[in-house]
PDB file of C-alpha atoms in Angstrom:
ATOM      1  CA  GLN A   1       0.000   0.000   0.000  1.00 94.00           C
ATOM      2  CA  MET A   2       1.235   3.474  -0.951  1.00 97.00           C
ATOM      3  CA  THR A   3       0.214   6.536   1.053  1.00 98.00           C
ATOM      4  CA  GLN A   4       0.765  10.037  -0.263  1.00 98.00           C
ATOM      5  CA  SER A   5       0.690  13.260   1.718  1.00 96.00           C
ATOM      6  CA  PRO A   6      -0.768  15.722   1.534  1.00 96.00           C
ATOM      7  CA  SER A   7      -3.866  14.828  -0.471  1.00 97.00           C
ATOM      8  CA  THR A   8      -4.168  18.426  -1.608  1.00 98.00           C
ATOM      9  CA  LEU A   9      -1.488  21.080  -1.675  1.00 97.00           C
ATOM     10  CA  SER A  10      -2.190  24.781  -2.285  1.00 97.00           C
ATOM     11  CA  ALA A  11       0.757  26.678  -3.740  1.00 97.00           C
ATOM     12  CA  SER A  12       1.742  29.657  -5.862  1.00 97.00           C
ATOM     13  CA  VAL A  13       3.882  29.949  -8.950  1.00 97.00           C
ATOM     14  CA  GLY A  14       7.532  29.981  -7.906  1.00 97.00           C
ATOM     15  CA  ASP A  15       6.983  27.985  -4.712  1.00 97.00           C
ATOM     16  CA  ARG A  16       9.086  24.986  -3.774  1.00 98.00           C
ATOM     17  CA  VAL A  17       6.760  22.030  -3.369  1.00 98.00           C
ATOM     18  CA  THR A  18       7.392  18.618  -1.812  1.00 98.00           C
ATOM     19  CA  ILE A  19       5.089  15.600  -1.926  1.00 98.00           C
ATOM     20  CA  THR A  20       5.709  12.553   0.248  1.00 98.00           C
ATOM     21  CA  CYS A  21       4.964   8.917  -0.541  1.00 98.00           C
ATOM     22  CA  ARG A  22       5.246   6.158   2.045  1.00 98.00           C
ATOM     23  CA  ALA A  23       5.196   2.441   1.332  1.00 98.00           C
ATOM     24  CA  SER A  24       3.804  -0.131   3.747  1.00 97.00           C
ATOM     25  CA  GLN A  25       6.757  -2.394   2.906  1.00 97.00           C
ATOM     26  CA  ASN A  26      10.299  -1.870   1.682  1.00 97.00           C
ATOM     27  CA  VAL A  27      10.204  -1.200  -2.068  1.00 95.00           C
ATOM     28  CA  VAL A  28      13.969  -0.503  -2.267  1.00 94.00           C
ATOM     29  CA  ASN A  29      14.102   2.194  -4.956  1.00 94.00           C
ATOM     30  CA  TRP A  30      11.500   0.718  -7.282  1.00 95.00           C
ATOM     31  CA  LEU A  31       9.317   3.787  -7.259  1.00 97.00           C
ATOM     32  CA  ALA A  32       7.987   6.089  -9.970  1.00 97.00           C
ATOM     33  CA  TRP A  33       6.210   9.430 -10.016  1.00 98.00           C
ATOM     34  CA  TYR A  34       3.578  10.482 -12.532  1.00 98.00           C
ATOM     35  CA  GLN A  35       1.867  13.753 -13.339  1.00 98.00           C
ATOM     36  CA  GLN A  36      -1.734  13.779 -14.512  1.00 98.00           C
ATOM     37  CA  ARG A  37      -3.476  16.850 -15.834  1.00 97.00           C
ATOM     38  CA  PRO A  38      -7.309  16.904 -15.964  1.00 95.00           C
ATOM     39  CA  GLY A  39      -8.702  14.771 -18.753  1.00 95.00           C
ATOM     40  CA  LYS A  40      -5.253  13.509 -19.742  1.00 97.00           C
ATOM     41  CA  ALA A  41      -3.313  10.297 -19.346  1.00 98.00           C
ATOM     42  CA  PRO A  42      -0.611  10.109 -16.675  1.00 98.00           C
ATOM     43  CA  LYS A  43       2.903  11.146 -17.653  1.00 98.00           C
ATOM     44  CA  LEU A  44       6.019   9.506 -16.254  1.00 98.00           C
ATOM     45  CA  LEU A  45       8.255  12.006 -14.464  1.00 98.00           C
ATOM     46  CA  ILE A  46      10.696   9.968 -12.395  1.00 97.00           C
ATOM     47  CA  TYR A  47      11.584   6.279 -12.108  1.00 96.00           C
ATOM     48  CA  GLN A  48      13.823   4.268  -9.802  1.00 96.00           C
ATOM     49  CA  ALA A  49      13.034   6.910  -7.181  1.00 97.00           C
ATOM     50  CA  SER A  50      15.342   9.592  -8.534  1.00 97.00           C
ATOM     51  CA  ILE A  51      15.984   9.192 -12.266  1.00 96.00           C
ATOM     52  CA  LEU A  52      14.409  11.924 -14.347  1.00 97.00           C
ATOM     53  CA  GLU A  53      12.570  10.668 -17.406  1.00 96.00           C
ATOM     54  CA  THR A  54      13.845  12.071 -20.701  1.00 95.00           C
ATOM     55  CA  GLY A  55      12.297  15.431 -21.512  1.00 96.00           C
ATOM     56  CA  VAL A  56      11.089  16.178 -17.986  1.00 98.00           C
ATOM     57  CA  PRO A  57      12.205  19.589 -16.687  1.00 97.00           C
ATOM     58  CA  SER A  58      15.018  19.596 -14.148  1.00 97.00           C
ATOM     59  CA  ARG A  59      12.876  21.447 -11.595  1.00 98.00           C
ATOM     60  CA  PHE A  60      11.412  18.017 -10.811  1.00 98.00           C
ATOM     61  CA  SER A  61      13.446  15.769  -8.547  1.00 98.00           C
ATOM     62  CA  GLY A  62      12.853  12.591  -6.607  1.00 98.00           C
ATOM     63  CA  GLY A  63      14.466  11.113  -3.544  1.00 98.00           C
ATOM     64  CA  GLY A  64      14.224   8.485  -0.882  1.00 98.00           C
ATOM     65  CA  SER A  65      14.522   4.735  -0.592  1.00 97.00           C
ATOM     66  CA  GLY A  66      13.006   1.863   1.306  1.00 97.00           C
ATOM     67  CA  THR A  67       9.638   3.094   2.540  1.00 97.00           C
ATOM     68  CA  SER A  68       9.846   6.883   2.302  1.00 98.00           C
ATOM     69  CA  PHE A  69      10.059   8.925  -0.881  1.00 98.00           C
ATOM     70  CA  THR A  70       9.662  12.510  -2.010  1.00 98.00           C
ATOM     71  CA  LEU A  71       8.870  14.395  -5.186  1.00 98.00           C
ATOM     72  CA  THR A  72      10.067  17.994  -5.193  1.00 98.00           C
ATOM     73  CA  ILE A  73       9.281  20.764  -7.647  1.00 98.00           C
ATOM     74  CA  SER A  74      11.903  23.429  -7.069  1.00 98.00           C
ATOM     75  CA  SER A  75       9.985  26.356  -8.583  1.00 97.00           C
ATOM     76  CA  LEU A  76       6.358  25.672  -9.417  1.00 98.00           C
ATOM     77  CA  GLN A  77       5.304  26.666 -12.921  1.00 98.00           C
ATOM     78  CA  PRO A  78       1.736  27.270 -14.168  1.00 97.00           C
ATOM     79  CA  GLU A  79       1.734  23.974 -16.077  1.00 97.00           C
ATOM     80  CA  ASP A  80       2.642  22.053 -12.915  1.00 98.00           C
ATOM     81  CA  PHE A  81      -0.791  22.444 -11.334  1.00 97.00           C
ATOM     82  CA  ALA A  82      -1.942  18.853 -11.640  1.00 98.00           C
ATOM     83  CA  THR A  83      -2.333  15.629  -9.679  1.00 98.00           C
ATOM     84  CA  TYR A  84       0.751  13.573  -8.868  1.00 98.00           C
ATOM     85  CA  TYR A  85       0.884   9.839  -8.197  1.00 98.00           C
ATOM     86  CA  CYS A  86       3.604   7.640  -6.808  1.00 98.00           C
ATOM     87  CA  GLN A  87       3.791   4.000  -7.889  1.00 98.00           C
ATOM     88  CA  GLN A  88       5.782   1.107  -6.484  1.00 97.00           C
ATOM     89  CA  TYR A  89       6.916  -1.738  -8.695  1.00 95.00           C
ATOM     90  CA  ASN A  90       8.909  -3.844  -6.264  1.00 94.00           C
ATOM     91  CA  SER A  91       6.057  -6.281  -5.825  1.00 91.00           C
ATOM     92  CA  PHE A  92       3.452  -6.098  -8.533  1.00 93.00           C
ATOM     93  CA  TRP A  93       2.381  -2.518  -9.152  1.00 95.00           C
ATOM     94  CA  THR A  94       0.531  -0.157  -6.786  1.00 97.00           C
ATOM     95  CA  PHE A  95      -0.317   3.520  -7.061  1.00 98.00           C
ATOM     96  CA  GLY A  96      -0.728   6.033  -4.278  1.00 98.00           C
ATOM     97  CA  GLN A  97      -4.013   7.858  -3.866  1.00 98.00           C
ATOM     98  CA  GLY A  98      -2.689  11.025  -5.515  1.00 98.00           C
ATOM     99  CA  THR A  99      -1.768  14.564  -4.472  1.00 98.00           C
ATOM    100  CA  LYS A 100      -3.527  17.445  -6.133  1.00 98.00           C
ATOM    101  CA  VAL A 101      -1.439  20.597  -6.468  1.00 98.00           C
ATOM    102  CA  GLU A 102      -3.817  23.522  -6.736  1.00 97.00           C
ATOM    103  CA  VAL A 103      -3.561  27.291  -7.028  1.00 96.00           C
ATOM    104  CA  LYS A 104      -3.337  29.060  -3.685  1.00 94.00           C
TER     105      LYS A 104
ATOM    106  CA  GLN B   1       7.387   7.083 -32.255  1.00 94.00           C
ATOM    107  CA  VAL B   2       5.648   4.918 -29.686  1.00 96.00           C
ATOM    108  CA  THR B   3       1.862   5.164 -29.550  1.00 98.00           C
ATOM    109  CA  LEU B   4      -0.895   3.159 -27.881  1.00 98.00           C
ATOM    110  CA  ARG B   5      -4.635   3.387 -28.415  1.00 98.00           C
ATOM    111  CA  GLU B   6      -7.382   1.763 -26.398  1.00 98.00           C
ATOM    112  CA  SER B   7     -10.642   0.630 -27.947  1.00 98.00           C
ATOM    113  CA  GLY B   8     -13.770  -1.025 -26.659  1.00 97.00           C
ATOM    114  CA  PRO B   9     -17.409  -0.423 -25.814  1.00 98.00           C
ATOM    115  CA  ALA B  10     -18.360   2.824 -24.118  1.00 98.00           C
ATOM    116  CA  LEU B  11     -21.338   1.199 -22.378  1.00 98.00           C
ATOM    117  CA  VAL B  12     -21.517  -2.224 -20.774  1.00 98.00           C
ATOM    118  CA  ARG B  13     -24.462  -3.788 -18.989  1.00 98.00           C
ATOM    119  CA  PRO B  14     -24.063  -5.207 -15.481  1.00 97.00           C
ATOM    120  CA  ARG B  15     -22.859  -8.824 -15.412  1.00 97.00           C
ATOM    121  CA  GLN B  16     -21.578  -8.592 -18.989  1.00 98.00           C
ATOM    122  CA  THR B  17     -17.966  -9.164 -20.015  1.00 98.00           C
ATOM    123  CA  LEU B  18     -15.856  -6.193 -21.057  1.00 98.00           C
ATOM    124  CA  THR B  19     -13.302  -6.663 -23.831  1.00 98.00           C
ATOM    125  CA  LEU B  20     -10.719  -3.935 -24.354  1.00 98.00           C
ATOM    126  CA  THR B  21      -8.064  -3.814 -27.047  1.00 98.00           C
ATOM    127  CA  CYS B  22      -4.798  -1.921 -26.912  1.00 98.00           C
ATOM    128  CA  THR B  23      -3.333  -1.352 -30.366  1.00 98.00           C
ATOM    129  CA  PHE B  24       0.214  -0.090 -30.364  1.00 98.00           C
ATOM    130  CA  SER B  25       2.964   0.992 -32.749  1.00 97.00           C
ATOM    131  CA  GLY B  26       6.624   1.906 -32.539  1.00 96.00           C
ATOM    132  CA  PHE B  27       7.666  -1.220 -30.655  1.00 95.00           C
ATOM    133  CA  SER B  28       7.182  -4.963 -30.726  1.00 94.00           C
ATOM    134  CA  LEU B  29       5.906  -7.236 -27.973  1.00 94.00           C
ATOM    135  CA  SER B  30       8.195  -9.938 -29.282  1.00 93.00           C
ATOM    136  CA  THR B  31      11.274  -7.938 -28.229  1.00 91.00           C
ATOM    137  CA  SER B  32      12.967  -9.070 -25.034  1.00 91.00           C
ATOM    138  CA  GLY B  33      12.090  -6.960 -22.022  1.00 90.00           C
ATOM    139  CA  VAL B  34       8.997  -5.310 -23.486  1.00 93.00           C
ATOM    140  CA  TYR B  35       5.706  -5.324 -21.617  1.00 96.00           C
ATOM    141  CA  VAL B  36       2.266  -3.721 -21.779  1.00 97.00           C
ATOM    142  CA  THR B  37      -0.067  -2.993 -18.905  1.00 98.00           C
ATOM    143  CA  TRP B  38      -3.645  -1.935 -18.176  1.00 98.00           C
ATOM    144  CA  VAL B  39      -4.570   0.698 -15.583  1.00 98.00           C
ATOM    145  CA  ARG B  40      -7.982   2.155 -14.774  1.00 98.00           C
ATOM    146  CA  GLN B  41      -9.266   5.274 -13.086  1.00 98.00           C
ATOM    147  CA  PRO B  42     -12.827   5.695 -11.804  1.00 98.00           C
ATOM    148  CA  PRO B  43     -14.194   9.230 -12.132  1.00 97.00           C
ATOM    149  CA  GLY B  44     -12.474  11.524  -9.637  1.00 96.00           C
ATOM    150  CA  GLU B  45     -10.475   8.677  -8.118  1.00 97.00           C
ATOM    151  CA  ALA B  46      -6.939   7.340  -8.166  1.00 98.00           C
ATOM    152  CA  LEU B  47      -5.197   5.110 -10.666  1.00 98.00           C
ATOM    153  CA  GLU B  48      -5.553   1.360 -10.180  1.00 98.00           C
ATOM    154  CA  TRP B  49      -3.207  -1.158 -11.794  1.00 98.00           C
ATOM    155  CA  LEU B  50      -5.060  -4.088 -13.381  1.00 98.00           C
ATOM    156  CA  SER B  51      -2.836  -6.413 -15.375  1.00 98.00           C
ATOM    157  CA  LEU B  52       0.444  -6.719 -17.271  1.00 96.00           C
ATOM    158  CA  ILE B  53       1.884  -8.986 -19.948  1.00 96.00           C
ATOM    159  CA  TYR B  54       5.537  -9.487 -20.875  1.00 95.00           C
ATOM    160  CA  TRP B  55       7.122 -10.267 -24.229  1.00 94.00           C
ATOM    161  CA  ASP B  56       7.605 -13.870 -23.082  1.00 94.00           C
ATOM    162  CA  ASP B  57       3.867 -14.171 -22.299  1.00 95.00           C
ATOM    163  CA  LYS B  58       4.340 -13.936 -18.524  1.00 95.00           C
ATOM    164  CA  LYS B  59       1.182 -12.439 -17.063  1.00 96.00           C
ATOM    165  CA  TYR B  60       0.358 -10.619 -13.828  1.00 96.00           C
ATOM    166  CA  TYR B  61      -2.984  -9.596 -12.350  1.00 97.00           C
ATOM    167  CA  ASN B  62      -4.194  -7.359  -9.549  1.00 97.00           C
ATOM    168  CA  THR B  63      -4.902  -9.904  -6.836  1.00 96.00           C
ATOM    169  CA  SER B  64      -8.211  -8.298  -5.911  1.00 97.00           C
ATOM    170  CA  LEU B  65      -9.483  -8.650  -9.492  1.00 97.00           C
ATOM    171  CA  GLU B  66      -7.619 -11.645 -10.897  1.00 96.00           C
ATOM    172  CA  THR B  67     -10.593 -13.989 -10.947  1.00 97.00           C
ATOM    173  CA  ARG B  68     -12.286 -11.595 -13.372  1.00 98.00           C
ATOM    174  CA  LEU B  69      -9.349 -10.598 -15.600  1.00 98.00           C
ATOM    175  CA  THR B  70      -7.669 -12.214 -18.577  1.00 98.00           C
ATOM    176  CA  ILE B  71      -4.893 -10.627 -20.608  1.00 98.00           C
ATOM    177  CA  PHE B  72      -3.382 -11.895 -23.830  1.00 96.00           C
ATOM    178  CA  LYS B  73      -1.353 -10.572 -26.723  1.00 97.00           C
ATOM    179  CA  ASP B  74      -1.487 -10.846 -30.472  1.00 96.00           C
ATOM    180  CA  THR B  75       2.067 -10.019 -31.468  1.00 95.00           C
ATOM    181  CA  SER B  76       1.378 -10.166 -35.197  1.00 94.00           C
ATOM    182  CA  ARG B  77      -1.320  -7.522 -34.876  1.00 96.00           C
ATOM    183  CA  ASN B  78       0.501  -5.431 -32.248  1.00 97.00           C
ATOM    184  CA  GLN B  79      -2.399  -5.779 -29.835  1.00 98.00           C
ATOM    185  CA  VAL B  80      -2.984  -6.586 -26.191  1.00 98.00           C
ATOM    186  CA  VAL B  81      -6.480  -7.565 -25.119  1.00 98.00           C
ATOM    187  CA  LEU B  82      -7.942  -7.397 -21.617  1.00 98.00           C
ATOM    188  CA  THR B  83     -11.215  -9.027 -20.669  1.00 98.00           C
ATOM    189  CA  MET B  84     -13.060  -8.365 -17.420  1.00 98.00           C
ATOM    190  CA  THR B  85     -16.034 -10.519 -16.528  1.00 98.00           C
ATOM    191  CA  ASN B  86     -19.106  -9.812 -14.434  1.00 98.00           C
ATOM    192  CA  MET B  87     -19.005  -6.054 -14.852  1.00 98.00           C
ATOM    193  CA  ASP B  88     -20.558  -3.878 -12.146  1.00 98.00           C
ATOM    194  CA  PRO B  89     -21.326  -0.146 -11.966  1.00 98.00           C
ATOM    195  CA  VAL B  90     -18.273   0.272  -9.693  1.00 98.00           C
ATOM    196  CA  ASP B  91     -16.149  -0.751 -12.699  1.00 98.00           C
ATOM    197  CA  THR B  92     -17.128   2.471 -14.449  1.00 98.00           C
ATOM    198  CA  ALA B  93     -13.787   4.119 -15.249  1.00 98.00           C
ATOM    199  CA  THR B  94     -11.334   5.327 -17.828  1.00 98.00           C
ATOM    200  CA  TYR B  95      -9.200   2.379 -18.885  1.00 98.00           C
ATOM    201  CA  TYR B  96      -5.640   3.012 -20.025  1.00 98.00           C
ATOM    202  CA  CYS B  97      -3.020   0.813 -21.604  1.00 98.00           C
ATOM    203  CA  ALA B  98       0.634   1.715 -21.313  1.00 98.00           C
ATOM    204  CA  ARG B  99       4.051   0.426 -22.297  1.00 97.00           C
ATOM    205  CA  GLY B 100       6.578  -0.520 -19.701  1.00 94.00           C
ATOM    206  CA  LYS B 101       9.952   1.170 -19.615  1.00 90.00           C
ATOM    207  CA  VAL B 102      12.472  -1.351 -20.896  1.00 82.00           C
ATOM    208  CA  GLY B 103      15.344  -2.086 -18.570  1.00 76.00           C
ATOM    209  CA  PRO B 104      15.539  -2.620 -14.801  1.00 72.00           C
ATOM    210  CA  SER B 105      12.347  -0.675 -14.257  1.00 74.00           C
ATOM    211  CA  GLY B 106       8.656  -1.348 -13.858  1.00 85.00           C
ATOM    212  CA  ALA B 107       7.531   2.159 -14.649  1.00 95.00           C
ATOM    213  CA  PHE B 108       5.158   2.903 -17.507  1.00 97.00           C
ATOM    214  CA  ASP B 109       6.671   5.386 -19.930  1.00 96.00           C
ATOM    215  CA  THR B 110       4.087   5.763 -22.680  1.00 97.00           C
ATOM    216  CA  TRP B 111       0.326   5.778 -22.223  1.00 98.00           C
ATOM    217  CA  GLY B 112      -2.692   5.672 -24.470  1.00 98.00           C
ATOM    218  CA  GLN B 113      -5.305   8.402 -24.240  1.00 98.00           C
ATOM    219  CA  GLY B 114      -7.708   6.117 -22.373  1.00 98.00           C
ATOM    220  CA  THR B 115     -11.172   4.827 -23.129  1.00 98.00           C
ATOM    221  CA  VAL B 116     -14.185   5.585 -20.951  1.00 98.00           C
ATOM    222  CA  VAL B 117     -16.331   2.623 -19.963  1.00 98.00           C
ATOM    223  CA  THR B 118     -19.671   3.092 -18.232  1.00 98.00           C
ATOM    224  CA  VAL B 119     -21.428   0.161 -16.607  1.00 98.00           C
ATOM    225  CA  SER B 120     -25.162   0.732 -16.446  1.00 97.00           C
ATOM    226  CA  SER B 121     -28.399  -1.051 -17.180  1.00 95.00           C
TER     227      SER B 121
END
């Protein structure tokens, strides 16, 4: 089971934003982060906890290992207002419940 | 360029079987390490992983749904098909197929646009 916090995050353009994902069991570093905009398919941002997918802006970064992980956006841009999901793939595949980043 | 497209009925009656097809291009499911998955998302809710099939025909299912799911591939037609039996209104969702990222990773790097399925009598 993957638990994200917070469920909703209110922020402004330029803010530094951090989302946390906790796993109920050790997933090593087999963790991905996705961004989903309304009405769109998810987009892979980060895999293996900290590797940036090709084409993803460097303001996105991931960290952590074992059971605790973070996704950080260093300077929030207008296009970053979206919902973010973590996903473990150490044992089958499980998504977190999502974190919505909304305009403050 | 890798693309995936889901197709299937928009409306399904309760207790019927849903059949979804993922048609892809830009890669082959006969290539070592390649895999395709299905994920769904009920309206306003989170993503839920359903099933996955590897190039070597290894298959995995969400344990809470595995008695209802069947996945298979048609490599010659570049398609992956998912069937879900005994459909219920709670199965109303957008269903996505996606390609797995090749290499030591289980992330999904390319997604279809999704197909909306409503279960209603």
